[in-house]
Coordinates of C-alpha atoms in Angstrom, one line a residue:
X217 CA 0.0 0.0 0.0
X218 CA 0.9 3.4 -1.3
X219 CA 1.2 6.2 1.9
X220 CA 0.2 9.6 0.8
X221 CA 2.4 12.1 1.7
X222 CA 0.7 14.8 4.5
X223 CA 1.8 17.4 6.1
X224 CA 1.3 15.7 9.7
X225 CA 1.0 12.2 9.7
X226 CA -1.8 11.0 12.5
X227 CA 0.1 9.5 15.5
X228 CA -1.3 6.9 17.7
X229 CA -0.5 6.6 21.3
X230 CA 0.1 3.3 22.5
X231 CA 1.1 -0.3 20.5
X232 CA -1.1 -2.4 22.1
X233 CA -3.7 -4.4 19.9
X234 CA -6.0 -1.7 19.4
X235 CA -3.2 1.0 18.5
X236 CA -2.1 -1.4 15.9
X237 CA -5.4 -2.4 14.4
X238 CA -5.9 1.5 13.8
X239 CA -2.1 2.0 12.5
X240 CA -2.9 -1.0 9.8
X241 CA -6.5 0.0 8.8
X242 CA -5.1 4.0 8.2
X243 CA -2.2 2.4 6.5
X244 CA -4.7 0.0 4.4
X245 CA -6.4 3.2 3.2
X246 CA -3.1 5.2 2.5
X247 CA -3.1 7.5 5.1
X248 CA 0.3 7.8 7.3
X249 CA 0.1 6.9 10.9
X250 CA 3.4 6.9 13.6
X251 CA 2.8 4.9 16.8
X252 CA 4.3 6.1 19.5
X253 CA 4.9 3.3 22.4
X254 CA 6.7 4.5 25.8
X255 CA 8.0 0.5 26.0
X256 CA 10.7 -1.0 23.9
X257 CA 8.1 -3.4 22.4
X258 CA 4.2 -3.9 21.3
X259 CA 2.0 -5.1 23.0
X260 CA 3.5 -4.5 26.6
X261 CA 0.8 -5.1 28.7
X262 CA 0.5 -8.6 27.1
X263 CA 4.3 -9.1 27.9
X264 CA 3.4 -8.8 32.0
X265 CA 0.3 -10.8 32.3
X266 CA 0.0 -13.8 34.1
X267 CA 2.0 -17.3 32.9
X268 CA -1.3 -19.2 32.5
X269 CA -4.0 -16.1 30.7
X270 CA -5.6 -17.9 27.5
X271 CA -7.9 -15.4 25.4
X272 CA -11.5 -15.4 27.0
X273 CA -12.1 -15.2 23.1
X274 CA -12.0 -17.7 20.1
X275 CA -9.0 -17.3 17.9
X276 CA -11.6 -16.8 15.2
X277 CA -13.3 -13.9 16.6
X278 CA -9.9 -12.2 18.0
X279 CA -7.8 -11.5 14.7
X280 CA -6.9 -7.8 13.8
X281 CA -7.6 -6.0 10.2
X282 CA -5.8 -7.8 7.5
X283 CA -4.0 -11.1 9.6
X284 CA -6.1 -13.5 11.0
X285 CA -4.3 -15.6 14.1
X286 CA -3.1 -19.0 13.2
X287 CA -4.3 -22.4 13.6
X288 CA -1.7 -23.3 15.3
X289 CA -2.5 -20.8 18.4
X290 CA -5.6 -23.6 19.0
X291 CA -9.2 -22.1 20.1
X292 CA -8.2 -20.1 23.1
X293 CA -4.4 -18.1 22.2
X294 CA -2.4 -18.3 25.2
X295 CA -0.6 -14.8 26.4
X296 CA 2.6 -15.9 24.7
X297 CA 0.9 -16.4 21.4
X298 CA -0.7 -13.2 21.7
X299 CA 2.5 -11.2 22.5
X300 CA 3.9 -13.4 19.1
X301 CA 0.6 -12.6 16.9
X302 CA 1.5 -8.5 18.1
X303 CA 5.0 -8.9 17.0
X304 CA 3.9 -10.5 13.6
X305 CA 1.2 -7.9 12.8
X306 CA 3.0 -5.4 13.2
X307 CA 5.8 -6.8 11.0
X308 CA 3.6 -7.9 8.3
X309 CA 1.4 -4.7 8.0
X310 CA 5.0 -2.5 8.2
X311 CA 3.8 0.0 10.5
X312 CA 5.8 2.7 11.7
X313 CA 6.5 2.3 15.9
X314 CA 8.5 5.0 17.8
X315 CA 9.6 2.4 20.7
X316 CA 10.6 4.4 24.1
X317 CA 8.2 7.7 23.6
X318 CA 5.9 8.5 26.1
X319 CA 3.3 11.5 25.5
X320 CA 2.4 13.0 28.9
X321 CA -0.1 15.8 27.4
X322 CA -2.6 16.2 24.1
X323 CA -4.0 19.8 23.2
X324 CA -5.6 21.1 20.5
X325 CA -3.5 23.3 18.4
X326 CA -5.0 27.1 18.2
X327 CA -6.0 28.0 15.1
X328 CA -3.7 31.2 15.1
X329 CA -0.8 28.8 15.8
X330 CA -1.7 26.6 12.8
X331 CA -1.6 29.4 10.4
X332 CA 1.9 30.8 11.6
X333 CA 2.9 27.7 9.9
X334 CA 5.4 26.0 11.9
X335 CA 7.7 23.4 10.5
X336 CA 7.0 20.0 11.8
X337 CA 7.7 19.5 15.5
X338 CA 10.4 19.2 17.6
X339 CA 12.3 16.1 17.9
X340 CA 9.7 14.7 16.1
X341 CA 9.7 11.0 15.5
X342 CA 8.0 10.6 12.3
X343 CA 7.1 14.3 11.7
X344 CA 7.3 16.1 8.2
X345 CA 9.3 18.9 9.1
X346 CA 6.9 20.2 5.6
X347 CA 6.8 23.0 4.3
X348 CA 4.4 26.2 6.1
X349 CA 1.6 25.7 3.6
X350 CA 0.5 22.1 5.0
X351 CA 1.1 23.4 8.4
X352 CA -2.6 24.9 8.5
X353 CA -4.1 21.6 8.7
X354 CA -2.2 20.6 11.6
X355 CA -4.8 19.9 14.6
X356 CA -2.9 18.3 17.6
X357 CA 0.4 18.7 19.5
X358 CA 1.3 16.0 21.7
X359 CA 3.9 16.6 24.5
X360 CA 6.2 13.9 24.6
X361 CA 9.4 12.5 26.8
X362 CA 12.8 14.4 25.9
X363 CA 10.6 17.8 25.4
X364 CA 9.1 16.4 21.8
X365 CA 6.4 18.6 20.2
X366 CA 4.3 16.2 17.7
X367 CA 2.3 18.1 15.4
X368 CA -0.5 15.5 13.8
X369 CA -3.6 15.8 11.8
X370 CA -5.4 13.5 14.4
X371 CA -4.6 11.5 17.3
X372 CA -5.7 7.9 18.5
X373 CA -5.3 7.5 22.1
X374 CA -4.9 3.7 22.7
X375 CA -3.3 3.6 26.0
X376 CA -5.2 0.7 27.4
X377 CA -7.9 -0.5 29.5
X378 CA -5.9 -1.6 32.3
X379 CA -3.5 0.8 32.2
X380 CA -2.7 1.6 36.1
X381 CA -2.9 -1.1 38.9
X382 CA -6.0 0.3 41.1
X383 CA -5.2 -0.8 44.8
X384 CA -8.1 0.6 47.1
X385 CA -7.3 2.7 50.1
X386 CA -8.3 0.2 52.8
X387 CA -7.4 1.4 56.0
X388 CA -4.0 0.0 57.3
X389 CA -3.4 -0.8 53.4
X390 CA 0.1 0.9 53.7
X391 CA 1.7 -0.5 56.5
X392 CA 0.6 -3.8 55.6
X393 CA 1.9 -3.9 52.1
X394 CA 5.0 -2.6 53.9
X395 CA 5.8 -5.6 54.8
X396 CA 5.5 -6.7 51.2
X397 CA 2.7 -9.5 51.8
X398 CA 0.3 -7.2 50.0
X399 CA 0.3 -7.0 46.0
X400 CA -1.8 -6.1 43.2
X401 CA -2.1 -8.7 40.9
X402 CA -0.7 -7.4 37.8
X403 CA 2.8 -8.2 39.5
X404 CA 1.3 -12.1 39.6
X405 CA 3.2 -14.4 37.3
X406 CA 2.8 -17.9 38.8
X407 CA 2.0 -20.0 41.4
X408 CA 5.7 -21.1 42.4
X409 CA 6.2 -18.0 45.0
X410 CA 3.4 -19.2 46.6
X411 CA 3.9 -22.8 46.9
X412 CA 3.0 -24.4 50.2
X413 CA 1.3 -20.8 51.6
X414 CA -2.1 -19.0 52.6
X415 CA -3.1 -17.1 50.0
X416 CA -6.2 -14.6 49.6
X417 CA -7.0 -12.9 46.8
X418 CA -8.8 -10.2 46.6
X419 CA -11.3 -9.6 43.8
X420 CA -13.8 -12.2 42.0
X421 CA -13.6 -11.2 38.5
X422 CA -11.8 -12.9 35.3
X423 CA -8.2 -11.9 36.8
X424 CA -9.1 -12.7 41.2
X425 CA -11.1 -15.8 39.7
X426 CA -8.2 -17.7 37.3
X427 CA -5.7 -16.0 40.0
X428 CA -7.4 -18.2 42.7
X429 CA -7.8 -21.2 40.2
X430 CA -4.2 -21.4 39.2
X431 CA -3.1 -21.0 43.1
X432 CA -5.4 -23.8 44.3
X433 CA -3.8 -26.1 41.0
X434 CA -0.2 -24.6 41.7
X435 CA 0.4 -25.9 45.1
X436 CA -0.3 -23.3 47.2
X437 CA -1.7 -24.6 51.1
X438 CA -4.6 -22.2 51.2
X439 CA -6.6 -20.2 49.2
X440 CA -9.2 -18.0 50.0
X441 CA -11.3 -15.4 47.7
X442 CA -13.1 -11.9 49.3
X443 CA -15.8 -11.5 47.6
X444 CA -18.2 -8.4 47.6
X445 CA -20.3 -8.5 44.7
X446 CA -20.8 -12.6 43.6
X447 CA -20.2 -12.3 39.9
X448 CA -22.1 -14.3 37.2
X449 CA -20.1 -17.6 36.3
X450 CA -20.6 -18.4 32.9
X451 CA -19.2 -21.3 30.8
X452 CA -16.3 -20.3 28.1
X453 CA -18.2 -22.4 26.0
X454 CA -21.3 -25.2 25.8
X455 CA -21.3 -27.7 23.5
X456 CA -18.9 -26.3 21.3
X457 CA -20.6 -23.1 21.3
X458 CA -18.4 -19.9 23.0
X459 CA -20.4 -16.9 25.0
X460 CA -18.6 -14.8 23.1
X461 CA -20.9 -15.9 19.7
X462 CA -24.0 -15.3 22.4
X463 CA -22.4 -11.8 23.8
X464 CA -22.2 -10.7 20.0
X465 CA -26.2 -11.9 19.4
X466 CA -27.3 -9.9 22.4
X467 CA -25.3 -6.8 22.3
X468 CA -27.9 -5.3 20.6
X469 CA -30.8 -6.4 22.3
X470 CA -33.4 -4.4 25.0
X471 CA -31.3 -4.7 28.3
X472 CA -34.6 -5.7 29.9
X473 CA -35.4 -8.3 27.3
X474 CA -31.8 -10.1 27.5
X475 CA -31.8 -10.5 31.3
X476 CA -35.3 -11.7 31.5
X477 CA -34.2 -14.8 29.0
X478 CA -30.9 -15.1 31.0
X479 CA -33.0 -15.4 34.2
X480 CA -35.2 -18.0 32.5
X481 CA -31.9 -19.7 31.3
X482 CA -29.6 -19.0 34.4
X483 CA -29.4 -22.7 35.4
X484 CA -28.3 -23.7 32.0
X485 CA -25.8 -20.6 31.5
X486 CA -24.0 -19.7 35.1
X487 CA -22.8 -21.7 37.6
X488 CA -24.8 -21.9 41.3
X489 CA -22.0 -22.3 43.9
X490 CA -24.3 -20.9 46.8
X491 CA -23.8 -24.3 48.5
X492 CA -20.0 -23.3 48.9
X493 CA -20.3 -20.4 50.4
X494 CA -20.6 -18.0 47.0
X495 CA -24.1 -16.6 47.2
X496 CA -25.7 -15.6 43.4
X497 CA -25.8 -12.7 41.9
X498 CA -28.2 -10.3 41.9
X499 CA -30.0 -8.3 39.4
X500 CA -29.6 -8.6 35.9
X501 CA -26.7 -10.2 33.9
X502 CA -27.1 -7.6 31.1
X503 CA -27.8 -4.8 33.2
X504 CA -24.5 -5.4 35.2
X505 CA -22.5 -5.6 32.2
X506 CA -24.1 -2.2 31.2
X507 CA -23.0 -1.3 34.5
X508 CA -19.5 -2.2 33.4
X509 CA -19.3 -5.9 35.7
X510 CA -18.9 -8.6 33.0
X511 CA -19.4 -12.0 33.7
X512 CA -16.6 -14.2 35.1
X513 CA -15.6 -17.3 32.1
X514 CA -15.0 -20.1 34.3
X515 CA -11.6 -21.3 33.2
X516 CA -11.1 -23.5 36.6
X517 CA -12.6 -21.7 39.5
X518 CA -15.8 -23.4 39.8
X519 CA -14.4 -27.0 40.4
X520 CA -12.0 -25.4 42.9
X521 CA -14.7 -24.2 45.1
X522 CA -16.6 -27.2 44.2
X523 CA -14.1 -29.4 45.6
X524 CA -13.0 -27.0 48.6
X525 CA -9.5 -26.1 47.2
X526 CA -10.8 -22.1 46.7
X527 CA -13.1 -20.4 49.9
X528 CA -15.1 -17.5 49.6
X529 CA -15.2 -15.2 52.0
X530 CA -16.4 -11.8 52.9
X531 CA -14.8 -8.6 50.9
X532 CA -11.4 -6.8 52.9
X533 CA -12.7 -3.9 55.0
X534 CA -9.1 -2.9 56.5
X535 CA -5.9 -4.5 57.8
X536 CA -5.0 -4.1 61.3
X537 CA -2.3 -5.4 63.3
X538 CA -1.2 -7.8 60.7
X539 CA -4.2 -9.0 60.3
X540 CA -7.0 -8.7 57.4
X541 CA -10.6 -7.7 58.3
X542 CA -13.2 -8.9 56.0
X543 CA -16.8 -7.2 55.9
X544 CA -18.5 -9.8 58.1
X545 CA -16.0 -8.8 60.9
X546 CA -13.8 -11.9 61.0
X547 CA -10.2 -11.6 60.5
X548 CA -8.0 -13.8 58.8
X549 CA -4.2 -14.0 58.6
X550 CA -2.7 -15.0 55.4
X551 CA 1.0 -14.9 54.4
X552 CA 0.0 -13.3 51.5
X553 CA -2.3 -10.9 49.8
X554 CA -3.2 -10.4 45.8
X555 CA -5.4 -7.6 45.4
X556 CA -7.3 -8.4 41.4
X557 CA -8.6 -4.9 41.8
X558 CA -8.6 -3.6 38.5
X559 CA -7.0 -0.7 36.9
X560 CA -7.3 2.5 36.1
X561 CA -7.6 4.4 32.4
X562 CA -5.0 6.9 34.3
X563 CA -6.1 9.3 31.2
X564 CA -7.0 12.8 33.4
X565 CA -3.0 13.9 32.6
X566 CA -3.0 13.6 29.3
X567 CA -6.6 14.5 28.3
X568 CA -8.5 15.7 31.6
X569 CA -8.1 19.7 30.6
X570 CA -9.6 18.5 27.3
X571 CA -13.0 18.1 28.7
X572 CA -13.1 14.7 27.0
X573 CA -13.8 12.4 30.0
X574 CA -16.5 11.2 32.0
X575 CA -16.9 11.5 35.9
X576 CA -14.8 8.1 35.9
X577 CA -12.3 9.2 34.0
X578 CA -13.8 7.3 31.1
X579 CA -13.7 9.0 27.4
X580 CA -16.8 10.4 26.3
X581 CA -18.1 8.8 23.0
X582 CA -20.0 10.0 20.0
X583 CA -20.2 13.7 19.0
X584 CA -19.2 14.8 22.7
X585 CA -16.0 14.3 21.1
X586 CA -14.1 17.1 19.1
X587 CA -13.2 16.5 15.7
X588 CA -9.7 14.4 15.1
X589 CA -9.5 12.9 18.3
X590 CA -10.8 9.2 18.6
X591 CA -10.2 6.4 21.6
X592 CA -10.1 2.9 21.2
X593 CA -9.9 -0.3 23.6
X594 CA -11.5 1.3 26.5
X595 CA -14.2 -0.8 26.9
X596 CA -14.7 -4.3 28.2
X597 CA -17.7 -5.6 26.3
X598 CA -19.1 -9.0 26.1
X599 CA -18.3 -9.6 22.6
X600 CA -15.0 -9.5 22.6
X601 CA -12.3 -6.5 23.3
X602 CA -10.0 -8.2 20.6
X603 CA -12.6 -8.1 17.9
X604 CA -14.7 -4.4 19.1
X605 CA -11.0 -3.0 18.4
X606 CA -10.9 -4.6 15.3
X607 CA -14.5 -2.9 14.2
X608 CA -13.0 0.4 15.9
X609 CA -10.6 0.9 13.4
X610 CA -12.0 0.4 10.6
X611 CA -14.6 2.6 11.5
X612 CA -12.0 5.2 13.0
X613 CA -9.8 4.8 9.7
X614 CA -12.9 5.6 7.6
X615 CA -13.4 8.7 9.2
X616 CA -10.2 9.9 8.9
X617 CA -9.5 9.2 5.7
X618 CA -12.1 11.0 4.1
X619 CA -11.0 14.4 4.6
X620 CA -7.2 12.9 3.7
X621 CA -8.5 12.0 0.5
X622 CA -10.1 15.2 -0.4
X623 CA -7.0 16.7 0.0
X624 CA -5.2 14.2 -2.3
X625 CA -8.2 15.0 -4.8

């Protein structure tokens, strides 16, 4: 593919999957995009996940624009195939990655500032250094590491949805994770530190769930789970049929319509461990998701609890005296702690003056927007984050290319 020459090329912040997709699809329609990663490689976050995270989603359903995932990666990629299936796509679709580049701020460029006609940017990886007459259509300057001024026609933040650990601030927190028994799960590899030990882990969603699993399978003595809102439990797939096909058919559907057929189908569709001490949800599957609390793929927790190898117990209220405090007042004393808390977008630096967030620190979608600014891989939906980021950027390159192409004309 043939990259018409612009004056600023459109630079996308962060090399993860989504970052890439965009990268290839703008590069698949001839317009010039420069990622900028603040790693040395793609796909970082991949790089530091846990030993044993498969895709919750079908190799099928998970391949970026132009490169499907091989066979040979099975139904489920594992993490390292992942990190591989990064490395290839962005080899085979050429794209153009600024390794060790971190952008701390984005700001619209004033329209008197654009017609001065400034020359490029400033230790700019990837910049045109054009002449002033292209310099009018410049829209954005990003503020980058070693004082670099981008100048870009648009910009495609794709920093991540779990970005920055979130620990809570539990009372006692600090002095307890002084003693380092307390960490946040992204710093979880294996089970091999915690062979022959109590563990509790904190958190019952995908990560706090397949954390506990591969504990209880790993060898460690104990493990316990605090639990404060019992998650749905849903099969990764029934008779060879994946939830992720059934998250794609209902995304569209009446919230109210999908969690009445879910209640009518819950036996058949999530797994009832109220016998071993994990109560059922409440409220509607769909509606939670809406709310942002997807449903838990059992890949190994419910036979754990099922056989008594993973306890629930009440959520962490505080730690005191080298002790942890769980909601229901009991404290328990564990020789270590791994908080599967989440993380944070961590996007109010680099966009909060930019009135482009939501009171969570969430971007604002659709028209809210301003014009040459576009997010991707912020979501967590149901059918798939692999395959909505492939959808985003097609949809994101189509809207950018069209004034690129007028241009050209």
């Amino acid at each position: 593919m043939t990259v018409t020459p612009q004056p600023h090329p459109v630079y996308v912040v962060g090399a993860g999957p989504g970052g890439l997709a965009v990268a290839a699809a703008l590069r698949a329609r001839g317009v010039r995009a420069v990622v900028l990663e603040k790693t040395d490689a793609v796909g970082a976050s991949w790089r530091h996940h846990y030993d044993r995270l498969r895709l919750h989603t079908t190799r099928r359903l998970s391949g970026l624009p132009g490169l499907r995932m091989p066979r040979s990666f099975g139904r489920w990629p594992a993490r390292a195939d992942v990190v591989r299936y990064l490395e290839k796509y962005a080899e085979f679709h050429d794209l153009e990655i600024v390794t060790g580049v971190e952008v701390n701020r984005i700001e619209r460029e004033r329209p008197d500032a654009a017609a001065e006609g400034a020359t490029g940017a400033t230790g700019d990886p990837g910049g045109s250094g054009g002449p002033a007459s292209g310099a009018a259509e410049a829209r954005w300057v990003l503020h980058a590491t070693g004082g670099r001024r981008l100048v870009g026609s648009a910009v495609v933040v794709a920093t991540g949805y779990n970005h920055t650990p979130r620990l809570p601030d539990w009372p006692g927190r600090d002095a307890y994770a002084a003693k380092g028994d307390l960490v946040h799960a992204s710093a979880y590899r294996n089970p091999a530190p915690y062979e022959g030990r109590d563990v509790l882990v904190i958190g019952a969603g995908n990560t706090g769930a397949e954390i506990a699993a591969d504990l209880a399978g790993g060898g460690a003595a104990r493990v316990r789970l605090a639990v404060r809102t019992p998650p749905y439990i849903v099969r990764r797939s029934t008779l060879g049929w994946p939830t992720q096909r059934s998250g794609i058919l209902i995304r569209r559907l009446p919230v109210g319509l999908v969690d009445r057929l879910t209640g009518l189908l819950g036996r058949f569709m999530t797994a009832d461990l109220s016998a071993h001490g994990l109560p059922r949800p409440t409220g509607g599957l769909y509606s939670r998701v809406r709310a942002g609390a997807i449903p838990v793929q059992d890949v190994g927790l419910v036979a754990a609890v099922r056989a008594g190898a993973v306890e629930p117990v009440a959520a962490v209220e505080s730690f005191e005296d080298g002790a942890v405090v769980l909601a229901d007042g009991s404290r328990i004393t564990p020789d270590a702690v791994i908080a599967a808390t989440g993380y944070r977008r961590a996007l109010e630096p680099l966009l909060g003056h930019l009135g482009v967030l939501d009171e969570r620190g969430r971007p604002v979608t659709g028209r809210a927007l301003p014009p040459g600014l576009y997010f991707t891989g912020f979501t967590n939906p149901i059918s798939g984050m692999f395959r909505e980021m492939a959808l985003d950027a097609e949809r994101i390159a189509r809207r950018i290319s069209r004034p690129a192409k007028r241009r050209t004309r």
